[in-house]
Amino acid sequence: MSNRRGFPADLKNPSFTGRGDAEQRQHENLVATAWKDAKPVHIVSTTSDPLGDGPTYRRVPGGGHVLIQRPPAVAHYQENYYGVDRAMQYRAKCPVGRQSRKYWKYFMNFILEVSIVNAFLLWKTTSGVVIPRKHYSLCDFCVDVAELLIGDYRSKKKERYPLAGTVTAAGVASHHSVKLTDMPRRQCKWCSKQGRRRDVTYGCDKCLVHLCQGACFQAYHQNALLNTS
C-alpha cells in the first residue's frame, strides 16, 4: 500500500525479526495485515481470514530458495493481482475525463473506462470478428465507439448576439450604451479583442454585447461598420 492513511498505527512500522513475520488486526470482516517480505507489505482485506498462514518460497543470494510463511490476505493478493494490474494498464492507455477531487467524477470515469476495456477484450475474443486494420489498439476502439455514439449529432449553439456585420450606417444611431440589467456581468467585447480583460454591466441595447461606456462602445460599432462596407 502506497497510501497508509487510516491503517492501524501499530502496523505501519512493526518490529519484524525476519522474513515471513506478520502482524494482523481484525475488526469484524476487515483485516489489516503487515508482512515482512524483502520489504514490509501492508494489505487491507475484507475477504481473507487472518488465520491459516501458508508456505511460499523466496529466492536468496546464490541461487537458492528459502521457505517462509505468508498470511492468507497476502496469498490472495499475490495469486490474483495480475488481473487488477492488467486492468489498470489498459485504463492508463486511454483515460477518460480529467483528474478531479470530486469522488463521483472519479467513479463515473472509472466505470466508463472499465466498461470500454471489458468491451474491447470481449470483442477481440468473439469468434467471427473482423479486425478493421492491423495493430488495432484500445485507443482505436475508443475512437470508433465515440464516433458511433456521436453519430450525425452536431452541436448548434444558439446565436446569443447579432453578428457585427448587421450594424449599418443608417441604423447605428439607434444603438445606445445602457446597463444590461437582464444579463450577468461579463467581459467587455472590445477589451477582450484587444487582449485586455474588464468585466462590465454596460453594453449595447441592440447588439446585446457587453461594452465599456465611451471608447469601447464607439470602437466596436465603427469596426462593425467597416466590416459591412
JSON list of C-alpha atoms in Angstrom, two decimals:
[
{"chain": "A", "resi": 1, "resn": "MET", "atom": "CA", "xyz": [0.00, 0.00, 0.00]},
{"chain": "A", "resi": 2, "resn": "SER", "atom": "CA", "xyz": [1.45, 3.34, -1.01]},
{"chain": "A", "resi": 3, "resn": "ASN", "atom": "CA", "xyz": [-1.14, 5.33, 0.98]},
{"chain": "A", "resi": 4, "resn": "ARG", "atom": "CA", "xyz": [-1.48, 4.03, 4.56]},
{"chain": "A", "resi": 5, "resn": "ARG", "atom": "CA", "xyz": [-3.88, 6.67, 5.82]},
{"chain": "A", "resi": 6, "resn": "GLY", "atom": "CA", "xyz": [-6.27, 5.07, 8.30]},
{"chain": "A", "resi": 7, "resn": "PHE", "atom": "CA", "xyz": [-4.12, 1.95, 8.60]},
{"chain": "A", "resi": 8, "resn": "PRO", "atom": "CA", "xyz": [-3.64, 0.76, 12.21]},
{"chain": "A", "resi": 9, "resn": "ALA", "atom": "CA", "xyz": [-0.81, 2.82, 13.70]},
{"chain": "A", "resi": 10, "resn": "ASP", "atom": "CA", "xyz": [0.91, -0.16, 15.35]},
{"chain": "A", "resi": 11, "resn": "LEU", "atom": "CA", "xyz": [1.10, -1.95, 11.98]},
{"chain": "A", "resi": 12, "resn": "LYS", "atom": "CA", "xyz": [2.59, 0.90, 9.97]},
{"chain": "A", "resi": 13, "resn": "ASN", "atom": "CA", "xyz": [6.14, 0.27, 11.21]},
{"chain": "A", "resi": 14, "resn": "PRO", "atom": "CA", "xyz": [6.10, -3.06, 13.09]},
{"chain": "A", "resi": 15, "resn": "SER", "atom": "CA", "xyz": [9.27, -4.60, 14.52]},
{"chain": "A", "resi": 16, "resn": "PHE", "atom": "CA", "xyz": [9.86, -7.69, 12.38]},
{"chain": "A", "resi": 17, "resn": "THR", "atom": "CA", "xyz": [12.61, -10.12, 13.32]},
{"chain": "A", "resi": 18, "resn": "GLY", "atom": "CA", "xyz": [12.86, -11.86, 9.98]},
{"chain": "A", "resi": 19, "resn": "ARG", "atom": "CA", "xyz": [11.40, -12.52, 6.57]},
{"chain": "A", "resi": 20, "resn": "GLY", "atom": "CA", "xyz": [7.97, -14.13, 6.76]},
{"chain": "A", "resi": 21, "resn": "ASP", "atom": "CA", "xyz": [6.96, -12.43, 10.03]},
{"chain": "A", "resi": 22, "resn": "ALA", "atom": "CA", "xyz": [3.46, -10.95, 10.09]},
{"chain": "A", "resi": 23, "resn": "GLU", "atom": "CA", "xyz": [1.18, -8.95, 12.33]},
{"chain": "A", "resi": 24, "resn": "GLN", "atom": "CA", "xyz": [-2.56, -8.52, 11.83]},
{"chain": "A", "resi": 25, "resn": "ARG", "atom": "CA", "xyz": [-5.53, -6.67, 13.28]},
{"chain": "A", "resi": 26, "resn": "GLN", "atom": "CA", "xyz": [-9.19, -7.53, 12.66]},
{"chain": "A", "resi": 27, "resn": "HIS", "atom": "CA", "xyz": [-12.43, -5.56, 13.03]},
{"chain": "A", "resi": 28, "resn": "GLU", "atom": "CA", "xyz": [-15.46, -7.58, 12.00]},
{"chain": "A", "resi": 29, "resn": "ASN", "atom": "CA", "xyz": [-14.68, -8.71, 8.42]},
{"chain": "A", "resi": 30, "resn": "LEU", "atom": "CA", "xyz": [-11.93, -6.11, 7.87]},
{"chain": "A", "resi": 31, "resn": "VAL", "atom": "CA", "xyz": [-8.40, -7.50, 8.26]},
{"chain": "A", "resi": 32, "resn": "ALA", "atom": "CA", "xyz": [-5.27, -5.33, 8.24]},
{"chain": "A", "resi": 33, "resn": "THR", "atom": "CA", "xyz": [-2.02, -7.20, 7.60]},
{"chain": "A", "resi": 34, "resn": "ALA", "atom": "CA", "xyz": [1.63, -6.19, 7.83]},
{"chain": "A", "resi": 35, "resn": "TRP", "atom": "CA", "xyz": [4.02, -8.81, 6.45]},
{"chain": "A", "resi": 36, "resn": "LYS", "atom": "CA", "xyz": [7.79, -8.86, 6.02]},
{"chain": "A", "resi": 37, "resn": "ASP", "atom": "CA", "xyz": [8.99, -9.99, 2.60]},
{"chain": "A", "resi": 38, "resn": "ALA", "atom": "CA", "xyz": [12.07, -8.38, 1.07]},
{"chain": "A", "resi": 39, "resn": "LYS", "atom": "CA", "xyz": [10.34, -5.18, 2.22]},
{"chain": "A", "resi": 40, "resn": "PRO", "atom": "CA", "xyz": [7.33, -4.64, 4.52]},
{"chain": "A", "resi": 41, "resn": "VAL", "atom": "CA", "xyz": [3.98, -5.29, 2.81]},
{"chain": "A", "resi": 42, "resn": "HIS", "atom": "CA", "xyz": [0.73, -3.70, 4.03]},
{"chain": "A", "resi": 43, "resn": "ILE", "atom": "CA", "xyz": [-2.67, -5.03, 2.94]},
{"chain": "A", "resi": 44, "resn": "VAL", "atom": "CA", "xyz": [-6.29, -4.44, 3.93]},
{"chain": "A", "resi": 45, "resn": "SER", "atom": "CA", "xyz": [-8.78, -7.18, 3.03]},
{"chain": "A", "resi": 46, "resn": "THR", "atom": "CA", "xyz": [-12.45, -7.93, 3.57]},
{"chain": "A", "resi": 47, "resn": "THR", "atom": "CA", "xyz": [-12.33, -11.47, 2.14]},
{"chain": "A", "resi": 48, "resn": "SER", "atom": "CA", "xyz": [-9.38, -13.08, 3.94]},
{"chain": "A", "resi": 49, "resn": "ASP", "atom": "CA", "xyz": [-9.20, -14.98, 7.21]},
{"chain": "A", "resi": 50, "resn": "PRO", "atom": "CA", "xyz": [-6.41, -13.73, 9.49]},
{"chain": "A", "resi": 51, "resn": "LEU", "atom": "CA", "xyz": [-5.59, -17.36, 10.39]},
{"chain": "A", "resi": 52, "resn": "GLY", "atom": "CA", "xyz": [-4.10, -20.05, 8.21]},
{"chain": "A", "resi": 53, "resn": "ASP", "atom": "CA", "xyz": [-0.64, -18.90, 7.10]},
{"chain": "A", "resi": 54, "resn": "GLY", "atom": "CA", "xyz": [0.69, -20.93, 4.21]},
{"chain": "A", "resi": 55, "resn": "PRO", "atom": "CA", "xyz": [4.20, -21.67, 2.89]},
{"chain": "A", "resi": 56, "resn": "THR", "atom": "CA", "xyz": [5.84, -19.90, -0.01]},
{"chain": "A", "resi": 57, "resn": "TYR", "atom": "CA", "xyz": [9.34, -19.87, -1.44]},
{"chain": "A", "resi": 58, "resn": "ARG", "atom": "CA", "xyz": [11.60, -16.90, -1.97]},
{"chain": "A", "resi": 59, "resn": "ARG", "atom": "CA", "xyz": [14.93, -16.69, -3.74]},
{"chain": "A", "resi": 60, "resn": "VAL", "atom": "CA", "xyz": [18.07, -15.92, -1.80]},
{"chain": "A", "resi": 61, "resn": "PRO", "atom": "CA", "xyz": [21.50, -14.77, -2.97]},
{"chain": "A", "resi": 62, "resn": "GLY", "atom": "CA", "xyz": [23.42, -17.63, -4.50]},
{"chain": "A", "resi": 63, "resn": "GLY", "atom": "CA", "xyz": [20.50, -19.13, -6.43]},
{"chain": "A", "resi": 64, "resn": "GLY", "atom": "CA", "xyz": [18.86, -20.99, -3.55]},
{"chain": "A", "resi": 65, "resn": "HIS", "atom": "CA", "xyz": [15.37, -20.77, -2.10]},
{"chain": "A", "resi": 66, "resn": "VAL", "atom": "CA", "xyz": [14.04, -20.33, 1.39]},
{"chain": "A", "resi": 67, "resn": "LEU", "atom": "CA", "xyz": [10.67, -21.40, 2.77]},
{"chain": "A", "resi": 68, "resn": "ILE", "atom": "CA", "xyz": [8.71, -18.68, 4.60]},
{"chain": "A", "resi": 69, "resn": "GLN", "atom": "CA", "xyz": [5.13, -18.23, 5.79]},
{"chain": "A", "resi": 70, "resn": "ARG", "atom": "CA", "xyz": [2.65, -15.73, 4.34]},
{"chain": "A", "resi": 71, "resn": "PRO", "atom": "CA", "xyz": [-0.81, -14.71, 5.61]},
{"chain": "A", "resi": 72, "resn": "PRO", "atom": "CA", "xyz": [-3.94, -15.54, 3.59]},
{"chain": "A", "resi": 73, "resn": "ALA", "atom": "CA", "xyz": [-4.51, -11.89, 2.62]},
{"chain": "A", "resi": 74, "resn": "VAL", "atom": "CA", "xyz": [-1.04, -11.72, 1.04]},
{"chain": "A", "resi": 75, "resn": "ALA", "atom": "CA", "xyz": [-1.53, -15.07, -0.69]},
{"chain": "A", "resi": 76, "resn": "HIS", "atom": "CA", "xyz": [-4.87, -13.99, -2.17]},
{"chain": "A", "resi": 77, "resn": "TYR", "atom": "CA", "xyz": [-3.40, -10.73, -3.44]},
{"chain": "A", "resi": 78, "resn": "GLN", "atom": "CA", "xyz": [-0.29, -12.28, -4.99]},
{"chain": "A", "resi": 79, "resn": "GLU", "atom": "CA", "xyz": [-2.33, -15.00, -6.68]},
{"chain": "A", "resi": 80, "resn": "ASN", "atom": "CA", "xyz": [-4.88, -12.61, -8.19]},
{"chain": "A", "resi": 81, "resn": "TYR", "atom": "CA", "xyz": [-3.21, -9.22, -8.58]},
{"chain": "A", "resi": 82, "resn": "TYR", "atom": "CA", "xyz": [-2.42, -9.84, -12.25]},
{"chain": "A", "resi": 83, "resn": "GLY", "atom": "CA", "xyz": [-5.98, -9.07, -13.29]},
{"chain": "A", "resi": 84, "resn": "VAL", "atom": "CA", "xyz": [-6.05, -5.81, -11.31]},
{"chain": "A", "resi": 85, "resn": "ASP", "atom": "CA", "xyz": [-2.69, -4.62, -12.63]},
{"chain": "A", "resi": 86, "resn": "ARG", "atom": "CA", "xyz": [-3.62, -5.57, -16.18]},
{"chain": "A", "resi": 87, "resn": "ALA", "atom": "CA", "xyz": [-6.87, -3.63, -15.94]},
{"chain": "A", "resi": 88, "resn": "MET", "atom": "CA", "xyz": [-5.01, -0.57, -14.64]},
{"chain": "A", "resi": 89, "resn": "GLN", "atom": "CA", "xyz": [-2.55, -0.88, -17.51]},
{"chain": "A", "resi": 90, "resn": "TYR", "atom": "CA", "xyz": [-5.36, -0.89, -20.06]},
{"chain": "A", "resi": 91, "resn": "ARG", "atom": "CA", "xyz": [-7.13, 2.02, -18.38]},
{"chain": "A", "resi": 92, "resn": "ALA", "atom": "CA", "xyz": [-3.93, 4.10, -18.41]},
{"chain": "A", "resi": 93, "resn": "LYS", "atom": "CA", "xyz": [-3.69, 3.85, -22.21]},
{"chain": "A", "resi": 94, "resn": "CYS", "atom": "CA", "xyz": [-6.86, 5.82, -22.90]},
{"chain": "A", "resi": 95, "resn": "PRO", "atom": "CA", "xyz": [-8.04, 7.58, -19.73]},
{"chain": "A", "resi": 96, "resn": "VAL", "atom": "CA", "xyz": [-11.48, 9.18, -19.72]},
{"chain": "A", "resi": 97, "resn": "GLY", "atom": "CA", "xyz": [-12.04, 12.69, -18.41]},
{"chain": "A", "resi": 98, "resn": "ARG", "atom": "CA", "xyz": [-9.71, 14.63, -16.14]},
{"chain": "A", "resi": 99, "resn": "GLN", "atom": "CA", "xyz": [-8.49, 14.18, -12.60]},
{"chain": "A", "resi": 100, "resn": "SER", "atom": "CA", "xyz": [-10.91, 15.61, -10.07]},
{"chain": "A", "resi": 101, "resn": "ARG", "atom": "CA", "xyz": [-11.20, 15.93, -6.32]},
{"chain": "A", "resi": 102, "resn": "LYS", "atom": "CA", "xyz": [-14.91, 15.09, -6.59]},
{"chain": "A", "resi": 103, "resn": "TYR", "atom": "CA", "xyz": [-15.26, 11.38, -5.87]},
{"chain": "A", "resi": 104, "resn": "TRP", "atom": "CA", "xyz": [-18.35, 10.90, -8.03]},
{"chain": "A", "resi": 105, "resn": "LYS", "atom": "CA", "xyz": [-16.48, 12.10, -11.12]},
{"chain": "A", "resi": 106, "resn": "TYR", "atom": "CA", "xyz": [-13.70, 9.61, -10.39]},
{"chain": "A", "resi": 107, "resn": "PHE", "atom": "CA", "xyz": [-16.21, 6.75, -10.06]},
{"chain": "A", "resi": 108, "resn": "MET", "atom": "CA", "xyz": [-18.03, 7.74, -13.24]},
{"chain": "A", "resi": 109, "resn": "ASN", "atom": "CA", "xyz": [-14.78, 7.85, -15.20]},
{"chain": "A", "resi": 110, "resn": "PHE", "atom": "CA", "xyz": [-13.64, 4.59, -13.61]},
{"chain": "A", "resi": 111, "resn": "ILE", "atom": "CA", "xyz": [-16.86, 2.78, -14.56]},
{"chain": "A", "resi": 112, "resn": "LEU", "atom": "CA", "xyz": [-16.69, 4.11, -18.12]},
{"chain": "A", "resi": 113, "resn": "GLU", "atom": "CA", "xyz": [-13.02, 3.13, -18.52]},
{"chain": "A", "resi": 114, "resn": "VAL", "atom": "CA", "xyz": [-13.58, -0.40, -17.18]},
{"chain": "A", "resi": 115, "resn": "SER", "atom": "CA", "xyz": [-16.63, -0.81, -19.43]},
{"chain": "A", "resi": 116, "resn": "ILE", "atom": "CA", "xyz": [-14.64, 0.21, -22.50]},
{"chain": "A", "resi": 117, "resn": "VAL", "atom": "CA", "xyz": [-11.75, -2.12, -21.61]},
{"chain": "A", "resi": 118, "resn": "ASN", "atom": "CA", "xyz": [-14.09, -5.06, -20.99]},
{"chain": "A", "resi": 119, "resn": "ALA", "atom": "CA", "xyz": [-15.96, -4.39, -24.23]},
{"chain": "A", "resi": 120, "resn": "PHE", "atom": "CA", "xyz": [-12.68, -4.26, -26.18]},
{"chain": "A", "resi": 121, "resn": "LEU", "atom": "CA", "xyz": [-11.38, -7.54, -24.72]},
{"chain": "A", "resi": 122, "resn": "LEU", "atom": "CA", "xyz": [-14.69, -9.36, -25.23]},
{"chain": "A", "resi": 123, "resn": "TRP", "atom": "CA", "xyz": [-14.96, -8.03, -28.78]},
{"chain": "A", "resi": 124, "resn": "LYS", "atom": "CA", "xyz": [-11.45, -9.26, -29.65]},
{"chain": "A", "resi": 125, "resn": "THR", "atom": "CA", "xyz": [-12.15, -12.76, -28.31]},
{"chain": "A", "resi": 126, "resn": "THR", "atom": "CA", "xyz": [-15.54, -13.08, -30.05]},
{"chain": "A", "resi": 127, "resn": "SER", "atom": "CA", "xyz": [-15.44, -15.58, -32.92]},
{"chain": "A", "resi": 128, "resn": "GLY", "atom": "CA", "xyz": [-16.06, -14.17, -36.38]},
{"chain": "A", "resi": 129, "resn": "VAL", "atom": "CA", "xyz": [-14.93, -10.65, -35.53]},
{"chain": "A", "resi": 130, "resn": "VAL", "atom": "CA", "xyz": [-13.17, -8.85, -38.36]},
{"chain": "A", "resi": 131, "resn": "ILE", "atom": "CA", "xyz": [-10.38, -6.56, -37.13]},
{"chain": "A", "resi": 132, "resn": "PRO", "atom": "CA", "xyz": [-10.66, -3.25, -39.06]},
{"chain": "A", "resi": 133, "resn": "ARG", "atom": "CA", "xyz": [-6.92, -2.94, -39.60]},
{"chain": "A", "resi": 134, "resn": "LYS", "atom": "CA", "xyz": [-3.57, -4.23, -38.46]},
{"chain": "A", "resi": 135, "resn": "HIS", "atom": "CA", "xyz": [-2.39, -3.17, -34.98]},
{"chain": "A", "resi": 136, "resn": "TYR", "atom": "CA", "xyz": [-5.92, -2.18, -33.98]},
{"chain": "A", "resi": 137, "resn": "SER", "atom": "CA", "xyz": [-5.48, -0.86, -30.44]},
{"chain": "A", "resi": 138, "resn": "LEU", "atom": "CA", "xyz": [-7.69, 0.01, -27.49]},
{"chain": "A", "resi": 139, "resn": "CYS", "atom": "CA", "xyz": [-7.35, 3.70, -28.37]},
{"chain": "A", "resi": 140, "resn": "ASP", "atom": "CA", "xyz": [-8.60, 2.98, -31.89]},
{"chain": "A", "resi": 141, "resn": "PHE", "atom": "CA", "xyz": [-11.53, 1.13, -30.36]},
{"chain": "A", "resi": 142, "resn": "CYS", "atom": "CA", "xyz": [-12.32, 4.12, -28.09]},
{"chain": "A", "resi": 143, "resn": "VAL", "atom": "CA", "xyz": [-12.34, 6.49, -31.07]},
{"chain": "A", "resi": 144, "resn": "ASP", "atom": "CA", "xyz": [-14.67, 4.21, -33.04]},
{"chain": "A", "resi": 145, "resn": "VAL", "atom": "CA", "xyz": [-17.04, 3.86, -30.08]},
{"chain": "A", "resi": 146, "resn": "ALA", "atom": "CA", "xyz": [-17.09, 7.65, -29.61]},
{"chain": "A", "resi": 147, "resn": "GLU", "atom": "CA", "xyz": [-17.82, 8.24, -33.30]},
{"chain": "A", "resi": 148, "resn": "LEU", "atom": "CA", "xyz": [-20.67, 5.72, -33.26]},
{"chain": "A", "resi": 149, "resn": "LEU", "atom": "CA", "xyz": [-22.16, 7.31, -30.14]},
{"chain": "A", "resi": 150, "resn": "ILE", "atom": "CA", "xyz": [-21.92, 10.81, -31.64]},
{"chain": "A", "resi": 151, "resn": "GLY", "atom": "CA", "xyz": [-23.36, 9.71, -34.98]},
{"chain": "A", "resi": 152, "resn": "ASP", "atom": "CA", "xyz": [-24.71, 12.63, -37.00]},
{"chain": "A", "resi": 153, "resn": "TYR", "atom": "CA", "xyz": [-25.18, 14.85, -33.97]},
{"chain": "A", "resi": 154, "resn": "ARG", "atom": "CA", "xyz": [-23.89, 18.38, -34.33]},
{"chain": "A", "resi": 155, "resn": "SER", "atom": "CA", "xyz": [-23.89, 20.89, -31.52]},
{"chain": "A", "resi": 156, "resn": "LYS", "atom": "CA", "xyz": [-25.53, 24.09, -32.69]},
{"chain": "A", "resi": 157, "resn": "LYS", "atom": "CA", "xyz": [-25.16, 26.91, -30.21]},
{"chain": "A", "resi": 158, "resn": "LYS", "atom": "CA", "xyz": [-27.94, 29.42, -30.19]},
{"chain": "A", "resi": 159, "resn": "GLU", "atom": "CA", "xyz": [-26.71, 32.74, -31.53]},
{"chain": "A", "resi": 160, "resn": "ARG", "atom": "CA", "xyz": [-26.81, 34.95, -28.49]},
{"chain": "A", "resi": 161, "resn": "TYR", "atom": "CA", "xyz": [-25.75, 38.19, -30.10]},
{"chain": "A", "resi": 162, "resn": "PRO", "atom": "CA", "xyz": [-26.38, 39.60, -33.58]},
{"chain": "A", "resi": 163, "resn": "LEU", "atom": "CA", "xyz": [-23.34, 39.47, -35.79]},
{"chain": "A", "resi": 164, "resn": "ALA", "atom": "CA", "xyz": [-21.27, 42.67, -36.02]},
{"chain": "A", "resi": 165, "resn": "GLY", "atom": "CA", "xyz": [-21.98, 42.76, -39.75]},
{"chain": "A", "resi": 166, "resn": "THR", "atom": "CA", "xyz": [-25.67, 43.53, -39.08]},
{"chain": "A", "resi": 167, "resn": "VAL", "atom": "CA", "xyz": [-24.76, 47.04, -37.89]},
{"chain": "A", "resi": 168, "resn": "THR", "atom": "CA", "xyz": [-25.46, 49.56, -40.66]},
{"chain": "A", "resi": 169, "resn": "ALA", "atom": "CA", "xyz": [-24.64, 53.24, -41.03]},
{"chain": "A", "resi": 170, "resn": "ALA", "atom": "CA", "xyz": [-28.35, 54.05, -41.15]},
{"chain": "A", "resi": 171, "resn": "GLY", "atom": "CA", "xyz": [-29.18, 52.10, -38.03]},
{"chain": "A", "resi": 172, "resn": "VAL", "atom": "CA", "xyz": [-26.12, 52.69, -35.82]},
{"chain": "A", "resi": 173, "resn": "ALA", "atom": "CA", "xyz": [-27.70, 55.88, -34.41]},
{"chain": "A", "resi": 174, "resn": "SER", "atom": "CA", "xyz": [-30.33, 53.73, -32.72]},
{"chain": "A", "resi": 175, "resn": "HIS", "atom": "CA", "xyz": [-27.69, 51.76, -30.76]},
{"chain": "A", "resi": 176, "resn": "HIS", "atom": "CA", "xyz": [-27.22, 53.06, -27.22]},
{"chain": "A", "resi": 177, "resn": "SER", "atom": "CA", "xyz": [-24.96, 52.25, -24.31]},
{"chain": "A", "resi": 178, "resn": "VAL", "atom": "CA", "xyz": [-27.16, 51.09, -21.45]},
{"chain": "A", "resi": 179, "resn": "LYS", "atom": "CA", "xyz": [-26.93, 48.91, -18.36]},
{"chain": "A", "resi": 180, "resn": "LEU", "atom": "CA", "xyz": [-27.84, 45.36, -19.33]},
{"chain": "A", "resi": 181, "resn": "THR", "atom": "CA", "xyz": [-29.87, 44.59, -16.23]},
{"chain": "A", "resi": 182, "resn": "ASP", "atom": "CA", "xyz": [-31.25, 41.29, -17.57]},
{"chain": "A", "resi": 183, "resn": "MET", "atom": "CA", "xyz": [-27.77, 39.88, -18.29]},
{"chain": "A", "resi": 184, "resn": "PRO", "atom": "CA", "xyz": [-24.97, 38.93, -15.88]},
{"chain": "A", "resi": 185, "resn": "ARG", "atom": "CA", "xyz": [-21.75, 40.90, -15.66]},
{"chain": "A", "resi": 186, "resn": "ARG", "atom": "CA", "xyz": [-19.35, 39.87, -18.47]},
{"chain": "A", "resi": 187, "resn": "GLN", "atom": "CA", "xyz": [-16.11, 40.88, -20.19]},
{"chain": "A", "resi": 188, "resn": "CYS", "atom": "CA", "xyz": [-16.15, 43.88, -22.48]},
{"chain": "A", "resi": 189, "resn": "LYS", "atom": "CA", "xyz": [-16.22, 42.52, -26.02]},
{"chain": "A", "resi": 190, "resn": "TRP", "atom": "CA", "xyz": [-13.87, 45.17, -27.39]},
{"chain": "A", "resi": 191, "resn": "CYS", "atom": "CA", "xyz": [-11.40, 44.97, -24.49]},
{"chain": "A", "resi": 192, "resn": "SER", "atom": "CA", "xyz": [-11.26, 41.19, -24.93]},
{"chain": "A", "resi": 193, "resn": "LYS", "atom": "CA", "xyz": [-10.49, 41.61, -28.62]},
{"chain": "A", "resi": 194, "resn": "GLN", "atom": "CA", "xyz": [-7.63, 43.97, -27.73]},
{"chain": "A", "resi": 195, "resn": "GLY", "atom": "CA", "xyz": [-6.15, 41.48, -25.26]},
{"chain": "A", "resi": 196, "resn": "ARG", "atom": "CA", "xyz": [-7.46, 43.21, -22.14]},
{"chain": "A", "resi": 197, "resn": "ARG", "atom": "CA", "xyz": [-9.89, 41.98, -19.52]},
{"chain": "A", "resi": 198, "resn": "ARG", "atom": "CA", "xyz": [-12.53, 44.19, -17.98]},
{"chain": "A", "resi": 199, "resn": "ASP", "atom": "CA", "xyz": [-15.85, 42.99, -16.64]},
{"chain": "A", "resi": 200, "resn": "VAL", "atom": "CA", "xyz": [-18.73, 45.39, -17.16]},
{"chain": "A", "resi": 201, "resn": "THR", "atom": "CA", "xyz": [-22.51, 45.52, -16.77]},
{"chain": "A", "resi": 202, "resn": "TYR", "atom": "CA", "xyz": [-22.97, 48.03, -19.61]},
{"chain": "A", "resi": 203, "resn": "GLY", "atom": "CA", "xyz": [-23.37, 47.26, -23.30]},
{"chain": "A", "resi": 204, "resn": "CYS", "atom": "CA", "xyz": [-25.31, 47.88, -26.48]},
{"chain": "A", "resi": 205, "resn": "ASP", "atom": "CA", "xyz": [-29.09, 47.68, -26.21]},
{"chain": "A", "resi": 206, "resn": "LYS", "atom": "CA", "xyz": [-29.39, 46.46, -29.82]},
{"chain": "A", "resi": 207, "resn": "CYS", "atom": "CA", "xyz": [-26.41, 44.14, -30.17]},
{"chain": "A", "resi": 208, "resn": "LEU", "atom": "CA", "xyz": [-26.74, 42.87, -26.57]},
{"chain": "A", "resi": 209, "resn": "VAL", "atom": "CA", "xyz": [-22.94, 42.85, -26.34]},
{"chain": "A", "resi": 210, "resn": "HIS", "atom": "CA", "xyz": [-21.13, 43.91, -23.17]},
{"chain": "A", "resi": 211, "resn": "LEU", "atom": "CA", "xyz": [-19.02, 47.01, -23.86]},
{"chain": "A", "resi": 212, "resn": "CYS", "atom": "CA", "xyz": [-17.34, 49.69, -21.78]},
{"chain": "A", "resi": 213, "resn": "GLN", "atom": "CA", "xyz": [-19.07, 53.02, -21.99]},
{"chain": "A", "resi": 214, "resn": "GLY", "atom": "CA", "xyz": [-17.45, 55.55, -24.31]},
{"chain": "A", "resi": 215, "resn": "ALA", "atom": "CA", "xyz": [-14.40, 54.48, -26.32]},
{"chain": "A", "resi": 216, "resn": "CYS", "atom": "CA", "xyz": [-15.06, 50.74, -26.45]},
{"chain": "A", "resi": 217, "resn": "PHE", "atom": "CA", "xyz": [-18.71, 51.25, -27.42]},
{"chain": "A", "resi": 218, "resn": "GLN", "atom": "CA", "xyz": [-17.73, 53.56, -30.28]},
{"chain": "A", "resi": 219, "resn": "ALA", "atom": "CA", "xyz": [-14.77, 51.47, -31.46]},
{"chain": "A", "resi": 220, "resn": "TYR", "atom": "CA", "xyz": [-16.88, 48.28, -31.55]},
{"chain": "A", "resi": 221, "resn": "HIS", "atom": "CA", "xyz": [-19.55, 49.86, -33.77]},
{"chain": "A", "resi": 222, "resn": "GLN", "atom": "CA", "xyz": [-17.03, 51.66, -36.01]},
{"chain": "A", "resi": 223, "resn": "ASN", "atom": "CA", "xyz": [-15.32, 48.31, -36.57]},
{"chain": "A", "resi": 224, "resn": "ALA", "atom": "CA", "xyz": [-18.69, 46.73, -37.36]},
{"chain": "A", "resi": 225, "resn": "LEU", "atom": "CA", "xyz": [-19.41, 49.45, -39.92]},
{"chain": "A", "resi": 226, "resn": "LEU", "atom": "CA", "xyz": [-16.01, 48.89, -41.57]},
{"chain": "A", "resi": 227, "resn": "ASN", "atom": "CA", "xyz": [-16.74, 45.20, -41.89]},
{"chain": "A", "resi": 228, "resn": "THR", "atom": "CA", "xyz": [-20.04, 45.86, -43.63]},
{"chain": "A", "resi": 229, "resn": "SER", "atom": "CA", "xyz": [-18.70, 48.46, -46.05]}
]
